[in-house]
PDB file of C-alpha atoms and ligand atoms in Angstrom:
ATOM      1  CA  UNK E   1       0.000   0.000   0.000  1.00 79.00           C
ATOM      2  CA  UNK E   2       1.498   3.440  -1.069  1.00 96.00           C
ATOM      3  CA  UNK E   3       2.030   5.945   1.573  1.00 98.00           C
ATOM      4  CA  UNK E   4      -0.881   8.696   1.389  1.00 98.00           C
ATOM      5  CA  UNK E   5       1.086  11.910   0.829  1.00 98.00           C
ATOM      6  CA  UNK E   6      -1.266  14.223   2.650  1.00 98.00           C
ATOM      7  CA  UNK E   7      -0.285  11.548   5.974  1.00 98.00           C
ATOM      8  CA  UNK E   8       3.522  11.715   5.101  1.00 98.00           C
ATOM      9  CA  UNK E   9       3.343  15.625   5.304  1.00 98.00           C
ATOM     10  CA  UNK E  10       0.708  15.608   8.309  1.00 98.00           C
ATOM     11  CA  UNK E  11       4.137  13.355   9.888  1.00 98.00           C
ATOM     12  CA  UNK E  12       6.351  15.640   8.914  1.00 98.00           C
ATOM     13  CA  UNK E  13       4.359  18.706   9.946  1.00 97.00           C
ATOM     14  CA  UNK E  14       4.082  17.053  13.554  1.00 97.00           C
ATOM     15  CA  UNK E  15       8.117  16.475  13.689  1.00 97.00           C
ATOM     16  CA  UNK E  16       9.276  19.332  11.952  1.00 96.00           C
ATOM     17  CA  UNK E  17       9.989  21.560  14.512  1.00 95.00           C
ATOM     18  CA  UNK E  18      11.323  24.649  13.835  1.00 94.00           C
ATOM     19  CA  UNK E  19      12.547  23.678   9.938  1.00 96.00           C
ATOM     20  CA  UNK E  20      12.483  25.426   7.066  1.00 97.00           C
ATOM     21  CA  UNK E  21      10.475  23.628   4.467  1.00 97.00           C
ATOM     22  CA  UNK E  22      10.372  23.408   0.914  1.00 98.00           C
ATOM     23  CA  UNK E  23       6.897  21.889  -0.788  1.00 97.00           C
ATOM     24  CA  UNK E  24       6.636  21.567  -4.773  1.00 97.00           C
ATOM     25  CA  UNK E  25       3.940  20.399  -6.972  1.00 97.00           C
ATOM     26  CA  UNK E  26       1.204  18.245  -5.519  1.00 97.00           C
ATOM     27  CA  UNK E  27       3.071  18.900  -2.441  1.00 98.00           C
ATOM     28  CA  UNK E  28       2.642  22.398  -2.239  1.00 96.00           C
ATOM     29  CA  UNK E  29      -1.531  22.665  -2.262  1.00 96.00           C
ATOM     30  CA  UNK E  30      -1.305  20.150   0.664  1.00 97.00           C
ATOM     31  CA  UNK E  31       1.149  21.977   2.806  1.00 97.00           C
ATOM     32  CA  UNK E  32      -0.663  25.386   3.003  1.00 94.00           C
ATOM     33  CA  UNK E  33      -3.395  23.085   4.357  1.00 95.00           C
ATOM     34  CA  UNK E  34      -1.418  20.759   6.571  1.00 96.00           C
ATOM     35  CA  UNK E  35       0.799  23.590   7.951  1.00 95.00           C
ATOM     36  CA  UNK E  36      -0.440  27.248   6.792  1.00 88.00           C
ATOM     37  CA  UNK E  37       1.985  29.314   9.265  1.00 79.00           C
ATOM     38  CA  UNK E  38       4.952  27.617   8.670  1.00 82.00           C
ATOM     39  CA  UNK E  39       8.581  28.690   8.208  1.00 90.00           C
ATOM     40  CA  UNK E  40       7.940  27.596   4.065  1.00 94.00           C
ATOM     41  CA  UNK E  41       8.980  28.722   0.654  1.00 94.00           C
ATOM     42  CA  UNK E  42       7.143  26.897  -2.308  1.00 94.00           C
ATOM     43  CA  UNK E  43       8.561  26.211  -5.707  1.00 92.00           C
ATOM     44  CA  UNK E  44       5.663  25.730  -7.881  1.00 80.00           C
ATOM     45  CA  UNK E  45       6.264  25.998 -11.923  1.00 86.00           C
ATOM     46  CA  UNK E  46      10.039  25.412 -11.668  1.00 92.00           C
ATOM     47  CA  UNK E  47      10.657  22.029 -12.062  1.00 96.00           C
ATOM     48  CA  UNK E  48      13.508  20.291 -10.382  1.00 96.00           C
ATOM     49  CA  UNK E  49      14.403  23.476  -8.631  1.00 97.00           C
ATOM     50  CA  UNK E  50      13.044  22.483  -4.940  1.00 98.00           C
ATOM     51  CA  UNK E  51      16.658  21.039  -3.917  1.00 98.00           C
ATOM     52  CA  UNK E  52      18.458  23.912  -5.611  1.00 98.00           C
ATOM     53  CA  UNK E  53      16.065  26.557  -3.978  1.00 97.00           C
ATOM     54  CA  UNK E  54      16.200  24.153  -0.038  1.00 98.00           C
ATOM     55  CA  UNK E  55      19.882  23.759  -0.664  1.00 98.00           C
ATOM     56  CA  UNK E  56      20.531  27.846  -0.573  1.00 97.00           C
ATOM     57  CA  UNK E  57      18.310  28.077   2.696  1.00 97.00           C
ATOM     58  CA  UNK E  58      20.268  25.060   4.313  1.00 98.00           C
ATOM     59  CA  UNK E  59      23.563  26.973   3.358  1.00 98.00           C
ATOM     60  CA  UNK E  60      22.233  30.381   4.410  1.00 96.00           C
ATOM     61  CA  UNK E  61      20.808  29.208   7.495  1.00 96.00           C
ATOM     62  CA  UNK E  62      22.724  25.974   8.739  1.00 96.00           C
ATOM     63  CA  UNK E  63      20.954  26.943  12.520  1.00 95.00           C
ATOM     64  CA  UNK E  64      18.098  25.065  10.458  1.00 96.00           C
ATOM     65  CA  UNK E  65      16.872  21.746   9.542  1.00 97.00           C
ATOM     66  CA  UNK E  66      15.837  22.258   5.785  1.00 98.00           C
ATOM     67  CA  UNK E  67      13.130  19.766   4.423  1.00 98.00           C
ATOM     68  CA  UNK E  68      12.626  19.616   0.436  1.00 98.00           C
ATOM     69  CA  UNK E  69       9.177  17.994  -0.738  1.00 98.00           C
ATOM     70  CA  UNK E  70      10.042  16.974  -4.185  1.00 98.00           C
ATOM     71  CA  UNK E  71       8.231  15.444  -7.266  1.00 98.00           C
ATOM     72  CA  UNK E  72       9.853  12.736  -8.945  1.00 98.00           C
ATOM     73  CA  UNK E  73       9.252  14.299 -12.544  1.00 98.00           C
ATOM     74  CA  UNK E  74      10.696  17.370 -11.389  1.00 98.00           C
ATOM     75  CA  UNK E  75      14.022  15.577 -10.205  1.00 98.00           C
ATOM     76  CA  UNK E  76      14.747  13.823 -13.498  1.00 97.00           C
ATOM     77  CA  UNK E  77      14.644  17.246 -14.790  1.00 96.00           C
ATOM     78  CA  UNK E  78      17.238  17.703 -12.919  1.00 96.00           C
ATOM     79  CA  UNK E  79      18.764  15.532 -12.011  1.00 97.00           C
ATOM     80  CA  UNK E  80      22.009  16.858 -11.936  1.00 97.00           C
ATOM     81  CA  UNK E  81      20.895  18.839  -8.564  1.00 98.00           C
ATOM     82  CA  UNK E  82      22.109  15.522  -6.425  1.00 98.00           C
ATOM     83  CA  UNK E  83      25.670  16.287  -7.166  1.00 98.00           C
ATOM     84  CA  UNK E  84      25.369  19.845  -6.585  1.00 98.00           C
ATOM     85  CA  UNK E  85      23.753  18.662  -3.074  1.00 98.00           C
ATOM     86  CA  UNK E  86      25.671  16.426  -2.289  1.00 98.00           C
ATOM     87  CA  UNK E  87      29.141  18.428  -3.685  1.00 98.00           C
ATOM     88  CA  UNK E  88      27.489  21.375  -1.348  1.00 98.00           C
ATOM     89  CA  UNK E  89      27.130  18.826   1.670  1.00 98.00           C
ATOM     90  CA  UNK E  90      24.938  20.781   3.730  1.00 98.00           C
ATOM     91  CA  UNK E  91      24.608  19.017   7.037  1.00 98.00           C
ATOM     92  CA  UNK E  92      20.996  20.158   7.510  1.00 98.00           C
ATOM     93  CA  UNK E  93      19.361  19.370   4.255  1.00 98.00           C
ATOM     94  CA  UNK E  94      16.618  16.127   4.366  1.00 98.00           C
ATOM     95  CA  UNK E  95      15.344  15.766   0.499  1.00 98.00           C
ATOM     96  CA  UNK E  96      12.300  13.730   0.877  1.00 98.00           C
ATOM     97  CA  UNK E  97      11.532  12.545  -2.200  1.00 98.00           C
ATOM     98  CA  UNK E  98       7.259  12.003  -3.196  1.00 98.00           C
ATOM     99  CA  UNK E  99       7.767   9.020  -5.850  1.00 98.00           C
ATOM    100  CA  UNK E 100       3.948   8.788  -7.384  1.00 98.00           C
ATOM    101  CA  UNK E 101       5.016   7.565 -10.619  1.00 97.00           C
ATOM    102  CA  UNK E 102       3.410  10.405 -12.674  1.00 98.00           C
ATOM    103  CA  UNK E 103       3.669  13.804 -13.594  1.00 98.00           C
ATOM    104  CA  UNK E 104       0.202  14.476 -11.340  1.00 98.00           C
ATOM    105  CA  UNK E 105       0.186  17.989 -12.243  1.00 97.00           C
ATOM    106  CA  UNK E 106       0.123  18.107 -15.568  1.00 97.00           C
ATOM    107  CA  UNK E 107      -2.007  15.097 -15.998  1.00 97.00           C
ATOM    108  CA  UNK E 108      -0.666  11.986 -14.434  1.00 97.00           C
ATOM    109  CA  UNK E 109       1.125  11.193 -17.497  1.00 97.00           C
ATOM    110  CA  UNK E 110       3.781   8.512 -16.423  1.00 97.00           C
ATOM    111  CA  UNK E 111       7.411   9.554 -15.844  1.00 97.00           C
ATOM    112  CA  UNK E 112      10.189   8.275 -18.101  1.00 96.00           C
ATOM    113  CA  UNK E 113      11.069   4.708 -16.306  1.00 93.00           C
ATOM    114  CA  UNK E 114       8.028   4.724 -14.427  1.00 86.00           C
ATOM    115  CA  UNK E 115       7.997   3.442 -10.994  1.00 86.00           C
ATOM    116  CA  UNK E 116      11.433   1.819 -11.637  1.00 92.00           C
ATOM    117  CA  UNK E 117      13.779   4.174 -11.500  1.00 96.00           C
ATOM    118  CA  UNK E 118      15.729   3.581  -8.462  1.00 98.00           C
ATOM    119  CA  UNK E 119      16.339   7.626  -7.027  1.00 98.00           C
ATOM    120  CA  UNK E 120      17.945   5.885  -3.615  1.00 98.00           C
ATOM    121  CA  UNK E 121      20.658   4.743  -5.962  1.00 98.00           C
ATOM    122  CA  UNK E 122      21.345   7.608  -7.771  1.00 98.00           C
ATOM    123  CA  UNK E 123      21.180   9.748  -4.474  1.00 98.00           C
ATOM    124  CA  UNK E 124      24.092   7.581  -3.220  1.00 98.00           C
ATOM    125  CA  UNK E 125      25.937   7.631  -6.656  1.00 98.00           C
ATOM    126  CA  UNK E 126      25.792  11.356  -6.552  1.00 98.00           C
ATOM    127  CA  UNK E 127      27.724  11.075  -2.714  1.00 98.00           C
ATOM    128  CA  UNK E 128      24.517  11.863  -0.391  1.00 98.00           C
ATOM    129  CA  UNK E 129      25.780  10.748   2.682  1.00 98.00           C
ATOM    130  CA  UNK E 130      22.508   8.597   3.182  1.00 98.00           C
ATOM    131  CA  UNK E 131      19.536   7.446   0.993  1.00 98.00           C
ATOM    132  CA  UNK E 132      16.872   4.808   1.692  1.00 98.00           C
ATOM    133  CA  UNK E 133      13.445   4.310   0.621  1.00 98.00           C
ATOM    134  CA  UNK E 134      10.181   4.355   2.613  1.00 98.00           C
ATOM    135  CA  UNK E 135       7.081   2.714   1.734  1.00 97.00           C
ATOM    136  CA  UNK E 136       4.504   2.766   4.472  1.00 98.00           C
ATOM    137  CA  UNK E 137       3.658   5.673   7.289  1.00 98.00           C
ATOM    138  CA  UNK E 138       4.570   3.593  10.428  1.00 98.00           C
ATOM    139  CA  UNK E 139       7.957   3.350   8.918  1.00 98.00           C
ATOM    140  CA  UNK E 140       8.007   7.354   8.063  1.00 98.00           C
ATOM    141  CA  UNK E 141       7.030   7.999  11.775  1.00 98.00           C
ATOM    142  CA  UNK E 142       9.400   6.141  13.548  1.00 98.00           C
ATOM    143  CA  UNK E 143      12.001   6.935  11.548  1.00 98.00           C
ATOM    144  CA  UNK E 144      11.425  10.928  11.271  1.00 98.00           C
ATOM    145  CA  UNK E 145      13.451  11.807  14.484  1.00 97.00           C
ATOM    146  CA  UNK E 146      16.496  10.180  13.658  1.00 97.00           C
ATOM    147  CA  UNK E 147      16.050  11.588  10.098  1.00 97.00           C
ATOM    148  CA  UNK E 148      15.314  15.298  11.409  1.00 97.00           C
ATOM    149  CA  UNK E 149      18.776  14.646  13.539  1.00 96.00           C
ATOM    150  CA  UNK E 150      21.223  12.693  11.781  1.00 97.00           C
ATOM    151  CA  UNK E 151      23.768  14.672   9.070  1.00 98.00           C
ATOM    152  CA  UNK E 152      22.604  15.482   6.063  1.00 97.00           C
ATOM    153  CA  UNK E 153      22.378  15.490   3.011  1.00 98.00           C
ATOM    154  CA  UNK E 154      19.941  12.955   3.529  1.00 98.00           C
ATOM    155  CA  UNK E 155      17.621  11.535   0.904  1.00 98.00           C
ATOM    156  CA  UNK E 156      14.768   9.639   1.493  1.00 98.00           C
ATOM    157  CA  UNK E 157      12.415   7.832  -1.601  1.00 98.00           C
ATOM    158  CA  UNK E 158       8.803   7.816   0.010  1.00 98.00           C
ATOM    159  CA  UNK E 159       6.586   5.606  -2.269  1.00 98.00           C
ATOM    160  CA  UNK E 160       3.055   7.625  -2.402  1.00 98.00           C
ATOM    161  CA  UNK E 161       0.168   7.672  -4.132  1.00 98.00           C
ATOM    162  CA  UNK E 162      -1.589  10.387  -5.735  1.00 98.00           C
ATOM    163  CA  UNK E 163      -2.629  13.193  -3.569  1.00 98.00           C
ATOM    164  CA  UNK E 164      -6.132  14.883  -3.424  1.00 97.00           C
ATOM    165  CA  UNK E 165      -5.134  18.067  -4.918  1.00 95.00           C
ATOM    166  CA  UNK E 166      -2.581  19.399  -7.492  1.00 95.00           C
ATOM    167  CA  UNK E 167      -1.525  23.245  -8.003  1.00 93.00           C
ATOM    168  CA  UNK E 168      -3.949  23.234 -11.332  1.00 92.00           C
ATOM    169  CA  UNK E 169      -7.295  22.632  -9.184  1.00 94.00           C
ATOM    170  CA  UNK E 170      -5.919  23.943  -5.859  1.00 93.00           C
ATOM    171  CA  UNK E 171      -4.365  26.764  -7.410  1.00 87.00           C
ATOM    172  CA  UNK E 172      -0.646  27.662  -7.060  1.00 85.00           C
ATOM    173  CA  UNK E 173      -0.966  30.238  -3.575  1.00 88.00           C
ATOM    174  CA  UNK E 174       0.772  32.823  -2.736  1.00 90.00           C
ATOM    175  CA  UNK E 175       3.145  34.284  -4.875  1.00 92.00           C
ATOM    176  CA  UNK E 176       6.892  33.363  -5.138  1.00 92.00           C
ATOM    177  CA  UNK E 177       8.277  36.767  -4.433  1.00 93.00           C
ATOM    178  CA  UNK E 178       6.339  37.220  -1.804  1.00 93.00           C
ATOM    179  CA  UNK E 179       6.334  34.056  -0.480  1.00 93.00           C
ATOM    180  CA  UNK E 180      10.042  34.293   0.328  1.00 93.00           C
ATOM    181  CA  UNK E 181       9.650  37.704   2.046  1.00 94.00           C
ATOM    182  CA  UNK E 182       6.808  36.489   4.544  1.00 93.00           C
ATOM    183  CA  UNK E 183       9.716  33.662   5.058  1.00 93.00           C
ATOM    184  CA  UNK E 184      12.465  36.175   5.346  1.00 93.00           C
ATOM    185  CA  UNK E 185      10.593  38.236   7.613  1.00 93.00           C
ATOM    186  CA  UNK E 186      10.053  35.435   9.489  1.00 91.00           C
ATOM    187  CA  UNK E 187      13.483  34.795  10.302  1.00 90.00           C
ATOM    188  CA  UNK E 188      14.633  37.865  11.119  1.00 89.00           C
ATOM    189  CA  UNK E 189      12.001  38.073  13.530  1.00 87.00           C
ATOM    190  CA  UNK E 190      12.468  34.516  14.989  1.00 79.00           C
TER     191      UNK E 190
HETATM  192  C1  TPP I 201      10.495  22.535 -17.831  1.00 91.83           C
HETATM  193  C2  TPP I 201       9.053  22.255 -17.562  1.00 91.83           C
HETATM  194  N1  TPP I 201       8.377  21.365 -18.333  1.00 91.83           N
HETATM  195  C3  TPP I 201       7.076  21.102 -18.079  1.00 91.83           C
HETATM  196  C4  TPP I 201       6.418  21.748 -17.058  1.00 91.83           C
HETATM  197  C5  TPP I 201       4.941  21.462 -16.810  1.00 91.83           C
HETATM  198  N2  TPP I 201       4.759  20.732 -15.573  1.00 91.83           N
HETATM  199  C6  TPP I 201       4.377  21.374 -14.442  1.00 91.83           C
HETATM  200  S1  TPP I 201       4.198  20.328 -13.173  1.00 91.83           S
HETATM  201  C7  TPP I 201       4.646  18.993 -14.080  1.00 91.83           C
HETATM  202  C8  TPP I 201       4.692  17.616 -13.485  1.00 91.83           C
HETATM  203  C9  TPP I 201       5.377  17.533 -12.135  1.00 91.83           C
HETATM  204  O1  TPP I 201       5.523  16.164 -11.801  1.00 91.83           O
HETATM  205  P1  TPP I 201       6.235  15.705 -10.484  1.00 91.83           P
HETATM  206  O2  TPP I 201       7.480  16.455 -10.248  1.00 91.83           O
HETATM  207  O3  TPP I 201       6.354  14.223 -10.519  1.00 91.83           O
HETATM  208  O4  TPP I 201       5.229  16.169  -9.340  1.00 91.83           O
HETATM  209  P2  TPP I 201       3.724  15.651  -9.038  1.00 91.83           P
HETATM  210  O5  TPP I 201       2.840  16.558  -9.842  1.00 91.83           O
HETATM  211  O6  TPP I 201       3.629  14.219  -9.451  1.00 91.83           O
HETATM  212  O7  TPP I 201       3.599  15.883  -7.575  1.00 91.83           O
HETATM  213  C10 TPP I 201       4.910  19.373 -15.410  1.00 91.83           C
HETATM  214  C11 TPP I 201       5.291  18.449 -16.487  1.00 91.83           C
HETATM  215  C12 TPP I 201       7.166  22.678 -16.270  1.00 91.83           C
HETATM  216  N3  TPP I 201       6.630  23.316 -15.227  1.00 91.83           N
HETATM  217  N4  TPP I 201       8.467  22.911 -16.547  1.00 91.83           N
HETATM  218 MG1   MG I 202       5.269  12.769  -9.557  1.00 91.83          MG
END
């Protein structure tokens, strides 16, 4: 049974703690819901950019935990981001990985490889300094402390299945520029 990904963010919301977070695509829409007033920045259109954009705030801000909420489309767009990661090193970067199979977005068309491309792999070819998969929410739980502790880069392959919403029926929020001021505001405050 795939993970549902609305109950692998409503984990992570409840473990987070103070991290910054980074939700893209079908993540996103779920996120405002799950956790409206959190320290967040979306990346919504830019695809493959969630680990670029999650790896500046874990550089800028290494006080943090930073959490990236990818798509798996998006990463084989770019999937030359896991070597700039993992080159980068950032001890405080956790790149969960939401592995639905599709491009749900745009359509649910099915990603090149389908469910068989093996991201753990390539997340430990690139030099993360861990990668494992997760398939069901018990696991996710009992797991999330040690992942919200332990030296990053860490990535982690959850297996989901489609969520309720994407950004084309839930809409695509608040805008970009001024999502990252509420977040920079936020920080300076905090
Ligand atoms: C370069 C580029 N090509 C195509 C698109 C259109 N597009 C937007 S979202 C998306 C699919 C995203 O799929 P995935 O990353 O797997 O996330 P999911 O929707 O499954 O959560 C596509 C193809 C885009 N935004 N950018
Ligand atoms: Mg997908």
């Amino acid at each position: 049974m795939a993970i549902k990904p609305e109950d692998a963010l409503r984990a992570i919301a409840a473990a987070r703690g103070d991290a910054l977070c980074v939700p893209t695509m079908t993540t996103a829409p779920a996120w405002r819901t799950i956790a409206p007033n959190d320290l967040s920045v979306g990346c919504v259109g830019f695809m493959g950019g969630a680990s670029s954009l999650g790896l500046g705030l874990a550089l800028a801000r290494p006080d943090r935990r930073v959490l990236v909420f990818d798509g798996d489309g998006s990463l084989l767009m770019q999937l030359g981001s896991l070597a700039t990661v993992a080159g980068a090193a950032p001890r405080n970067l956790v790149h969960f990985l939401f592995k639905n199979g599709v491009y749900h977005t745009s359509g649910a068309q099915e990603i090149p490889g389908g469910g068989g491309v093996d991201f753990v792999q390539m997340a430990k070819g690139a030099g993360y300094r861990a990668a494992s998969a997760i398939g069901e929410l018990g696991e996710l739980k009992r797991r999330l402390p040690s992942l919200l502790k332990e030296e990053g880069p860490i990535f982690v392959e959850l297996h989901t299945g489609l969520a309720e919403a994407t950004p084309m029926t839930a809409g695509m929020g608040t805008p970009f520029h001024q999502q990252v001021e509420r977040l920079r505001g936020q920080l300076i405050a905090s």
